PDB file of C-alpha atoms in Angstrom:
ATOM      1  CA  UNK R   1      68.117 121.330  98.300  1.00  0.00           C
ATOM      2  CA  UNK R   2      69.568 124.739  98.968  1.00  0.00           C
ATOM      3  CA  UNK R   3      73.343 125.009  98.718  1.00  0.00           C
ATOM      4  CA  UNK R   4      75.149 125.744 101.943  1.00  0.00           C
ATOM      5  CA  UNK R   5      76.970 129.009 102.499  1.00  0.00           C
ATOM      6  CA  UNK R   6      75.597 130.697  99.396  1.00  0.00           C
ATOM      7  CA  UNK R   7      74.307 133.878 101.004  1.00  0.00           C
ATOM      8  CA  UNK R   8      75.996 136.875  99.385  1.00  0.00           C
ATOM      9  CA  UNK R   9      74.660 139.492 101.805  1.00  0.00           C
ATOM     10  CA  UNK R  10      77.434 141.907 102.678  1.00  0.00           C
ATOM     11  CA  UNK R  11      77.862 142.589 106.372  1.00  0.00           C
ATOM     12  CA  UNK R  12      79.282 146.045 107.098  1.00  0.00           C
ATOM     13  CA  UNK R  13      82.531 146.295 109.059  1.00  0.00           C
ATOM     14  CA  UNK R  14      81.911 146.816 112.750  1.00  0.00           C
ATOM     15  CA  UNK R  15      85.243 148.095 114.117  1.00  0.00           C
ATOM     16  CA  UNK R  16      86.190 147.142 117.643  1.00  0.00           C
ATOM     17  CA  UNK R  17      87.609 150.600 118.272  1.00  0.00           C
ATOM     18  CA  UNK R  18      85.229 153.439 119.042  1.00  0.00           C
ATOM     19  CA  UNK R  19      84.791 156.140 116.411  1.00  0.00           C
ATOM     20  CA  UNK R  20      83.315 159.430 117.591  1.00  0.00           C
ATOM     21  CA  UNK R  21      80.172 160.674 115.867  1.00  0.00           C
ATOM     22  CA  UNK R  22      77.992 163.709 116.639  1.00  0.00           C
ATOM     23  CA  UNK R  23      75.550 161.495 118.568  1.00  0.00           C
ATOM     24  CA  UNK R  24      78.087 159.102 120.094  1.00  0.00           C
ATOM     25  CA  UNK R  25      81.016 160.642 121.903  1.00  0.00           C
ATOM     26  CA  UNK R  26      82.029 161.216 125.506  1.00  0.00           C
ATOM     27  CA  UNK R  27      80.797 164.805 125.462  1.00  0.00           C
ATOM     28  CA  UNK R  28      77.193 163.745 124.894  1.00  0.00           C
ATOM     29  CA  UNK R  29      75.604 163.447 128.368  1.00  0.00           C
ATOM     30  CA  UNK R  30      73.847 160.205 129.211  1.00  0.00           C
ATOM     31  CA  UNK R  31      72.310 158.823 132.386  1.00  0.00           C
ATOM     32  CA  UNK R  32      69.750 156.300 133.503  1.00  0.00           C
ATOM     33  CA  UNK R  33      66.259 157.647 134.068  1.00  0.00           C
ATOM     34  CA  UNK R  34      64.739 157.738 137.521  1.00  0.00           C
ATOM     35  CA  UNK R  35      62.655 154.699 136.587  1.00  0.00           C
ATOM     36  CA  UNK R  36      65.732 152.835 135.366  1.00  0.00           C
ATOM     37  CA  UNK R  37      67.686 153.661 138.527  1.00  0.00           C
ATOM     38  CA  UNK R  38      65.119 151.671 140.487  1.00  0.00           C
ATOM     39  CA  UNK R  39      66.069 148.677 138.351  1.00  0.00           C
ATOM     40  CA  UNK R  40      69.772 149.509 138.649  1.00  0.00           C
ATOM     41  CA  UNK R  41      69.556 149.265 142.440  1.00  0.00           C
ATOM     42  CA  UNK R  42      67.632 146.009 142.181  1.00  0.00           C
ATOM     43  CA  UNK R  43      70.258 144.539 139.836  1.00  0.00           C
ATOM     44  CA  UNK R  44      73.206 145.552 142.009  1.00  0.00           C
ATOM     45  CA  UNK R  45      71.504 144.214 145.137  1.00  0.00           C
ATOM     46  CA  UNK R  46      71.938 140.700 143.731  1.00  0.00           C
ATOM     47  CA  UNK R  47      75.732 140.895 143.974  1.00  0.00           C
ATOM     48  CA  UNK R  48      78.158 141.258 146.920  1.00  0.00           C
ATOM     49  CA  UNK R  49      79.391 144.852 147.461  1.00  0.00           C
ATOM     50  CA  UNK R  50      82.897 143.916 146.312  1.00  0.00           C
ATOM     51  CA  UNK R  51      81.621 142.294 143.093  1.00  0.00           C
ATOM     52  CA  UNK R  52      79.652 145.113 141.509  1.00  0.00           C
ATOM     53  CA  UNK R  53      81.391 144.345 138.195  1.00  0.00           C
ATOM     54  CA  UNK R  54      78.979 141.416 137.946  1.00  0.00           C
ATOM     55  CA  UNK R  55      76.295 143.975 137.137  1.00  0.00           C
ATOM     56  CA  UNK R  56      77.946 145.123 133.906  1.00  0.00           C
ATOM     57  CA  UNK R  57      75.976 142.881 131.546  1.00  0.00           C
ATOM     58  CA  UNK R  58      72.486 143.415 133.016  1.00  0.00           C
ATOM     59  CA  UNK R  59      73.138 147.162 133.170  1.00  0.00           C
ATOM     60  CA  UNK R  60      74.210 147.148 129.523  1.00  0.00           C
ATOM     61  CA  UNK R  61      70.934 145.458 128.613  1.00  0.00           C
ATOM     62  CA  UNK R  62      69.029 148.055 130.631  1.00  0.00           C
ATOM     63  CA  UNK R  63      70.917 150.897 128.938  1.00  0.00           C
ATOM     64  CA  UNK R  64      70.203 149.429 125.499  1.00  0.00           C
ATOM     65  CA  UNK R  65      66.488 149.109 126.268  1.00  0.00           C
ATOM     66  CA  UNK R  66      66.285 152.659 127.608  1.00  0.00           C
ATOM     67  CA  UNK R  67      68.226 154.070 124.667  1.00  0.00           C
ATOM     68  CA  UNK R  68      66.059 152.514 121.971  1.00  0.00           C
ATOM     69  CA  UNK R  69      68.290 149.622 120.967  1.00  0.00           C
ATOM     70  CA  UNK R  70      71.898 150.805 121.124  1.00  0.00           C
ATOM     71  CA  UNK R  71      74.550 151.784 123.681  1.00  0.00           C
ATOM     72  CA  UNK R  72      76.550 155.018 123.262  1.00  0.00           C
ATOM     73  CA  UNK R  73      80.022 155.326 124.754  1.00  0.00           C
ATOM     74  CA  UNK R  74      78.771 157.773 127.388  1.00  0.00           C
ATOM     75  CA  UNK R  75      76.369 155.075 128.639  1.00  0.00           C
ATOM     76  CA  UNK R  76      79.287 152.647 128.871  1.00  0.00           C
ATOM     77  CA  UNK R  77      81.193 155.190 130.947  1.00  0.00           C
ATOM     78  CA  UNK R  78      78.207 155.665 133.247  1.00  0.00           C
ATOM     79  CA  UNK R  79      77.979 151.911 133.803  1.00  0.00           C
ATOM     80  CA  UNK R  80      81.704 151.764 134.567  1.00  0.00           C
ATOM     81  CA  UNK R  81      81.182 154.493 137.152  1.00  0.00           C
ATOM     82  CA  UNK R  82      78.244 152.677 138.750  1.00  0.00           C
ATOM     83  CA  UNK R  83      80.052 149.329 138.826  1.00  0.00           C
ATOM     84  CA  UNK R  84      83.287 150.961 140.047  1.00  0.00           C
ATOM     85  CA  UNK R  85      85.433 149.470 137.291  1.00  0.00           C
ATOM     86  CA  UNK R  86      87.740 150.983 134.657  1.00  0.00           C
ATOM     87  CA  UNK R  87      85.753 151.895 131.503  1.00  0.00           C
ATOM     88  CA  UNK R  88      87.739 149.339 129.496  1.00  0.00           C
ATOM     89  CA  UNK R  89      85.952 146.550 131.408  1.00  0.00           C
ATOM     90  CA  UNK R  90      82.665 147.746 129.956  1.00  0.00           C
ATOM     91  CA  UNK R  91      84.107 148.411 126.490  1.00  0.00           C
ATOM     92  CA  UNK R  92      85.508 144.885 126.230  1.00  0.00           C
ATOM     93  CA  UNK R  93      82.142 143.394 127.209  1.00  0.00           C
ATOM     94  CA  UNK R  94      80.219 145.414 124.635  1.00  0.00           C
ATOM     95  CA  UNK R  95      82.635 144.595 121.819  1.00  0.00           C
ATOM     96  CA  UNK R  96      82.693 140.879 122.657  1.00  0.00           C
ATOM     97  CA  UNK R  97      78.953 140.167 122.652  1.00  0.00           C
ATOM     98  CA  UNK R  98      76.999 140.591 119.417  1.00  0.00           C
ATOM     99  CA  UNK R  99      73.761 141.190 121.357  1.00  0.00           C
ATOM    100  CA  UNK R 100      74.939 144.697 122.273  1.00  0.00           C
ATOM    101  CA  UNK R 101      74.519 147.308 119.521  1.00  0.00           C
ATOM    102  CA  UNK R 102      76.985 150.184 119.282  1.00  0.00           C
ATOM    103  CA  UNK R 103      75.135 151.894 116.448  1.00  0.00           C
ATOM    104  CA  UNK R 104      71.492 153.032 116.292  1.00  0.00           C
ATOM    105  CA  UNK R 105      68.979 150.459 115.047  1.00  0.00           C
ATOM    106  CA  UNK R 106      65.348 150.676 114.003  1.00  0.00           C
ATOM    107  CA  UNK R 107      62.429 150.314 116.358  1.00  0.00           C
ATOM    108  CA  UNK R 108      62.419 146.641 115.398  1.00  0.00           C
ATOM    109  CA  UNK R 109      65.757 144.850 115.077  1.00  0.00           C
ATOM    110  CA  UNK R 110      65.039 141.785 112.936  1.00  0.00           C
ATOM    111  CA  UNK R 111      67.779 139.149 112.948  1.00  0.00           C
ATOM    112  CA  UNK R 112      67.901 136.037 110.766  1.00  0.00           C
ATOM    113  CA  UNK R 113      69.323 132.794 112.077  1.00  0.00           C
ATOM    114  CA  UNK R 114      72.090 131.850 109.631  1.00  0.00           C
ATOM    115  CA  UNK R 115      73.419 128.659 111.192  1.00  0.00           C
ATOM    116  CA  UNK R 116      73.551 125.422 109.171  1.00  0.00           C
ATOM    117  CA  UNK R 117      70.072 123.964 110.007  1.00  0.00           C
ATOM    118  CA  UNK R 118      68.439 127.206 108.881  1.00  0.00           C
ATOM    119  CA  UNK R 119      70.612 127.335 105.756  1.00  0.00           C
ATOM    120  CA  UNK R 120      69.545 123.805 104.825  1.00  0.00           C
ATOM    121  CA  UNK R 121      65.867 124.800 104.840  1.00  0.00           C
ATOM    122  CA  UNK R 122      66.239 128.089 102.996  1.00  0.00           C
ATOM    123  CA  UNK R 123      67.276 130.996 105.203  1.00  0.00           C
ATOM    124  CA  UNK R 124      69.388 132.372 102.333  1.00  0.00           C
ATOM    125  CA  UNK R 125      66.260 132.774 100.232  1.00  0.00           C
ATOM    126  CA  UNK R 126      64.404 134.382 103.132  1.00  0.00           C
ATOM    127  CA  UNK R 127      67.199 136.900 103.667  1.00  0.00           C
ATOM    128  CA  UNK R 128      67.016 137.972 100.026  1.00  0.00           C
ATOM    129  CA  UNK R 129      63.222 138.199 100.243  1.00  0.00           C
ATOM    130  CA  UNK R 130      63.453 140.342 103.378  1.00  0.00           C
ATOM    131  CA  UNK R 131      66.061 142.693 101.936  1.00  0.00           C
ATOM    132  CA  UNK R 132      64.146 143.160  98.696  1.00  0.00           C
ATOM    133  CA  UNK R 133      60.817 143.629 100.483  1.00  0.00           C
ATOM    134  CA  UNK R 134      62.259 146.407 102.650  1.00  0.00           C
ATOM    135  CA  UNK R 135      64.367 147.975  99.912  1.00  0.00           C
ATOM    136  CA  UNK R 136      67.658 147.286 101.695  1.00  0.00           C
ATOM    137  CA  UNK R 137      70.949 146.043 100.279  1.00  0.00           C
ATOM    138  CA  UNK R 138      72.681 144.410 103.228  1.00  0.00           C
ATOM    139  CA  UNK R 139      72.562 143.595 106.908  1.00  0.00           C
ATOM    140  CA  UNK R 140      73.029 146.521 109.241  1.00  0.00           C
ATOM    141  CA  UNK R 141      70.889 148.885 107.188  1.00  0.00           C
ATOM    142  CA  UNK R 142      67.683 150.478 108.463  1.00  0.00           C
ATOM    143  CA  UNK R 143      64.563 151.318 106.476  1.00  0.00           C
ATOM    144  CA  UNK R 144      64.167 155.055 105.680  1.00  0.00           C
ATOM    145  CA  UNK R 145      61.237 155.316 108.093  1.00  0.00           C
ATOM    146  CA  UNK R 146      63.468 154.094 110.937  1.00  0.00           C
ATOM    147  CA  UNK R 147      61.216 151.130 111.688  1.00  0.00           C
ATOM    148  CA  UNK R 148      63.290 148.029 110.843  1.00  0.00           C
ATOM    149  CA  UNK R 149      66.970 147.118 110.895  1.00  0.00           C
ATOM    150  CA  UNK R 150      68.005 143.752 109.459  1.00  0.00           C
ATOM    151  CA  UNK R 151      70.838 141.659 110.852  1.00  0.00           C
ATOM    152  CA  UNK R 152      72.064 138.136 111.465  1.00  0.00           C
ATOM    153  CA  UNK R 153      72.366 135.910 114.501  1.00  0.00           C
ATOM    154  CA  UNK R 154      74.076 132.606 115.049  1.00  0.00           C
ATOM    155  CA  UNK R 155      72.010 129.643 116.271  1.00  0.00           C
ATOM    156  CA  UNK R 156      68.849 130.699 118.086  1.00  0.00           C
ATOM    157  CA  UNK R 157      68.548 127.252 119.653  1.00  0.00           C
ATOM    158  CA  UNK R 158      65.268 126.316 117.994  1.00  0.00           C
ATOM    159  CA  UNK R 159      66.535 124.291 115.042  1.00  0.00           C
ATOM    160  CA  UNK R 160      63.441 122.063 114.748  1.00  0.00           C
ATOM    161  CA  UNK R 161      61.431 125.143 113.784  1.00  0.00           C
ATOM    162  CA  UNK R 162      63.882 126.500 111.199  1.00  0.00           C
ATOM    163  CA  UNK R 163      64.040 128.851 109.398  1.00  0.00           C
ATOM    164  CA  UNK R 164      63.390 131.658 111.838  1.00  0.00           C
ATOM    165  CA  UNK R 165      63.961 135.242 112.861  1.00  0.00           C
ATOM    166  CA  UNK R 166      64.043 137.012 116.204  1.00  0.00           C
ATOM    167  CA  UNK R 167      62.590 140.487 116.652  1.00  0.00           C
ATOM    168  CA  UNK R 168      63.917 142.841 119.327  1.00  0.00           C
ATOM    169  CA  UNK R 169      61.224 145.450 119.927  1.00  0.00           C
ATOM    170  CA  UNK R 170      62.637 148.831 121.008  1.00  0.00           C
ATOM    171  CA  UNK R 171      59.567 150.793 119.918  1.00  0.00           C
ATOM    172  CA  UNK R 172      58.548 151.890 123.413  1.00  0.00           C
ATOM    173  CA  UNK R 173      61.627 152.388 125.641  1.00  0.00           C
ATOM    174  CA  UNK R 174      62.364 151.218 128.254  1.00  0.00           C
ATOM    175  CA  UNK R 175      59.876 148.409 127.545  1.00  0.00           C
ATOM    176  CA  UNK R 176      61.442 145.570 125.587  1.00  0.00           C
ATOM    177  CA  UNK R 177      60.116 142.502 123.789  1.00  0.00           C
ATOM    178  CA  UNK R 178      62.136 139.672 122.273  1.00  0.00           C
ATOM    179  CA  UNK R 179      60.092 137.316 120.111  1.00  0.00           C
ATOM    180  CA  UNK R 180      60.788 134.357 117.820  1.00  0.00           C
ATOM    181  CA  UNK R 181      58.933 133.838 114.531  1.00  0.00           C
ATOM    182  CA  UNK R 182      59.549 130.303 113.277  1.00  0.00           C
ATOM    183  CA  UNK R 183      58.769 127.908 110.398  1.00  0.00           C
ATOM    184  CA  UNK R 184      58.930 130.864 108.037  1.00  0.00           C
ATOM    185  CA  UNK R 185      58.182 130.977 104.319  1.00  0.00           C
ATOM    186  CA  UNK R 186      58.651 134.005 102.050  1.00  0.00           C
ATOM    187  CA  UNK R 187      54.942 134.768 102.476  1.00  0.00           C
ATOM    188  CA  UNK R 188      54.883 134.559 106.275  1.00  0.00           C
ATOM    189  CA  UNK R 189      58.136 136.514 106.536  1.00  0.00           C
ATOM    190  CA  UNK R 190      56.776 139.432 104.523  1.00  0.00           C
ATOM    191  CA  UNK R 191      53.599 139.301 106.605  1.00  0.00           C
ATOM    192  CA  UNK R 192      55.656 139.678 109.793  1.00  0.00           C
ATOM    193  CA  UNK R 193      57.699 142.528 108.299  1.00  0.00           C
ATOM    194  CA  UNK R 194      54.570 144.356 107.116  1.00  0.00           C
ATOM    195  CA  UNK R 195      52.988 144.157 110.560  1.00  0.00           C
ATOM    196  CA  UNK R 196      56.158 145.434 112.203  1.00  0.00           C
ATOM    197  CA  UNK R 197      56.498 148.298 109.764  1.00  0.00           C
ATOM    198  CA  UNK R 198      52.914 149.378 110.401  1.00  0.00           C
ATOM    199  CA  UNK R 199      53.398 149.193 114.186  1.00  0.00           C
ATOM    200  CA  UNK R 200      51.076 146.195 114.562  1.00  0.00           C
ATOM    201  CA  UNK R 201      53.378 143.694 116.239  1.00  0.00           C
ATOM    202  CA  UNK R 202      50.627 142.921 118.749  1.00  0.00           C
ATOM    203  CA  UNK R 203      48.541 141.368 115.945  1.00  0.00           C
ATOM    204  CA  UNK R 204      51.206 138.777 115.090  1.00  0.00           C
ATOM    205  CA  UNK R 205      51.273 135.180 116.268  1.00  0.00           C
ATOM    206  CA  UNK R 206      54.550 134.659 118.125  1.00  0.00           C
ATOM    207  CA  UNK R 207      56.376 131.366 117.522  1.00  0.00           C
ATOM    208  CA  UNK R 208      55.607 128.958 114.720  1.00  0.00           C
ATOM    209  CA  UNK R 209      53.941 130.429 111.645  1.00  0.00           C
ATOM    210  CA  UNK R 210      52.928 126.956 110.468  1.00  0.00           C
ATOM    211  CA  UNK R 211      50.654 125.959 113.351  1.00  0.00           C
ATOM    212  CA  UNK R 212      53.279 123.891 115.148  1.00  0.00           C
ATOM    213  CA  UNK R 213      52.836 123.436 118.886  1.00  0.00           C
ATOM    214  CA  UNK R 214      56.113 124.486 120.484  1.00  0.00           C
ATOM    215  CA  UNK R 215      58.661 122.119 118.865  1.00  0.00           C
ATOM    216  CA  UNK R 216      56.315 119.183 118.319  1.00  0.00           C
ATOM    217  CA  UNK R 217      56.298 117.474 114.913  1.00  0.00           C
ATOM    218  CA  UNK R 218      54.123 119.057 112.262  1.00  0.00           C
ATOM    219  CA  UNK R 219      51.141 116.854 111.463  1.00  0.00           C
ATOM    220  CA  UNK R 220      50.844 115.262 114.883  1.00  0.00           C
ATOM    221  CA  UNK R 221      52.599 112.362 116.524  1.00  0.00           C
ATOM    222  CA  UNK R 222      54.989 110.189 114.576  1.00  0.00           C
ATOM    223  CA  UNK R 223      55.606 107.665 117.381  1.00  0.00           C
ATOM    224  CA  UNK R 224      53.939 106.352 120.560  1.00  0.00           C
ATOM    225  CA  UNK R 225      50.540 106.597 118.890  1.00  0.00           C
ATOM    226  CA  UNK R 226      49.154 103.805 121.081  1.00  0.00           C
ATOM    227  CA  UNK R 227      49.825 102.887 124.741  1.00  0.00           C
ATOM    228  CA  UNK R 228      53.112 100.973 125.162  1.00  0.00           C
ATOM    229  CA  UNK R 229      52.445  97.188 125.336  1.00  0.00           C
ATOM    230  CA  UNK R 230      54.835  96.460 128.200  1.00  0.00           C
ATOM    231  CA  UNK R 231      56.168  94.625 130.090  1.00  0.00           C
ATOM    232  CA  UNK R 232      57.028  97.489 132.428  1.00  0.00           C
ATOM    233  CA  UNK R 233      59.825  97.681 134.944  1.00  0.00           C
ATOM    234  CA  UNK R 234      57.296  98.266 137.712  1.00  0.00           C
ATOM    235  CA  UNK R 235      53.579  98.035 138.367  1.00  0.00           C
ATOM    236  CA  UNK R 236      52.363 101.443 137.229  1.00  0.00           C
ATOM    237  CA  UNK R 237      48.879 100.964 138.698  1.00  0.00           C
ATOM    238  CA  UNK R 238      50.333 100.096 142.075  1.00  0.00           C
ATOM    239  CA  UNK R 239      52.428 103.230 141.961  1.00  0.00           C
ATOM    240  CA  UNK R 240      49.302 105.299 141.414  1.00  0.00           C
ATOM    241  CA  UNK R 241      47.614 103.634 144.398  1.00  0.00           C
ATOM    242  CA  UNK R 242      50.613 104.391 146.615  1.00  0.00           C
ATOM    243  CA  UNK R 243      50.507 108.033 145.531  1.00  0.00           C
ATOM    244  CA  UNK R 244      46.915 108.290 146.716  1.00  0.00           C
TER     245      UNK R 244
END
């Protein structure tokens, strides 16, 4: 049994305050593309005219997709302008939700689930395998070729199929794919990473890497292998006749 909370991967500090960089400051112009503005109008049309602030989160997602996986401060300011809110309303949203990236990431942002069910079945080992395979030292780093950034995520909501990763595909902006790879072993993890690094995501099997159907038990049924003997609370055959 793997010990809980043994992962020694260092996670870099991610300050809440903005720090200007040559590629991320208010002087760097940023705007939605003509194609994206079509989606902007569609998003805002879902909300009453006096509640345009409700569009902040979907517009942040759209900006992140268009920008290859991260949101510069100038994009946040543009969204504040569109939604007619003070910029701080957008800043506080971006800094609260871990799904928004404020630093550039690779074409594929690979995040490991690190919640307890995944820890119990070996996610710590998988993290070390992934880091070593890509030549990285910690979460938040990107491979020298710019293809893969590794990170963490809390519960992906698919605990039966642990351990798992999710891959955010920003390789062809503004197109975006978000895929789970589940029931991982060191061998299947490195296979996924190799395909991503070579730009062959389309050749991968999404979901379980162990042949599981959705979240069904591995190896087939473990209960209800024969028809229930009854008695039933109603006449099931009669119900079928009534339906006809």
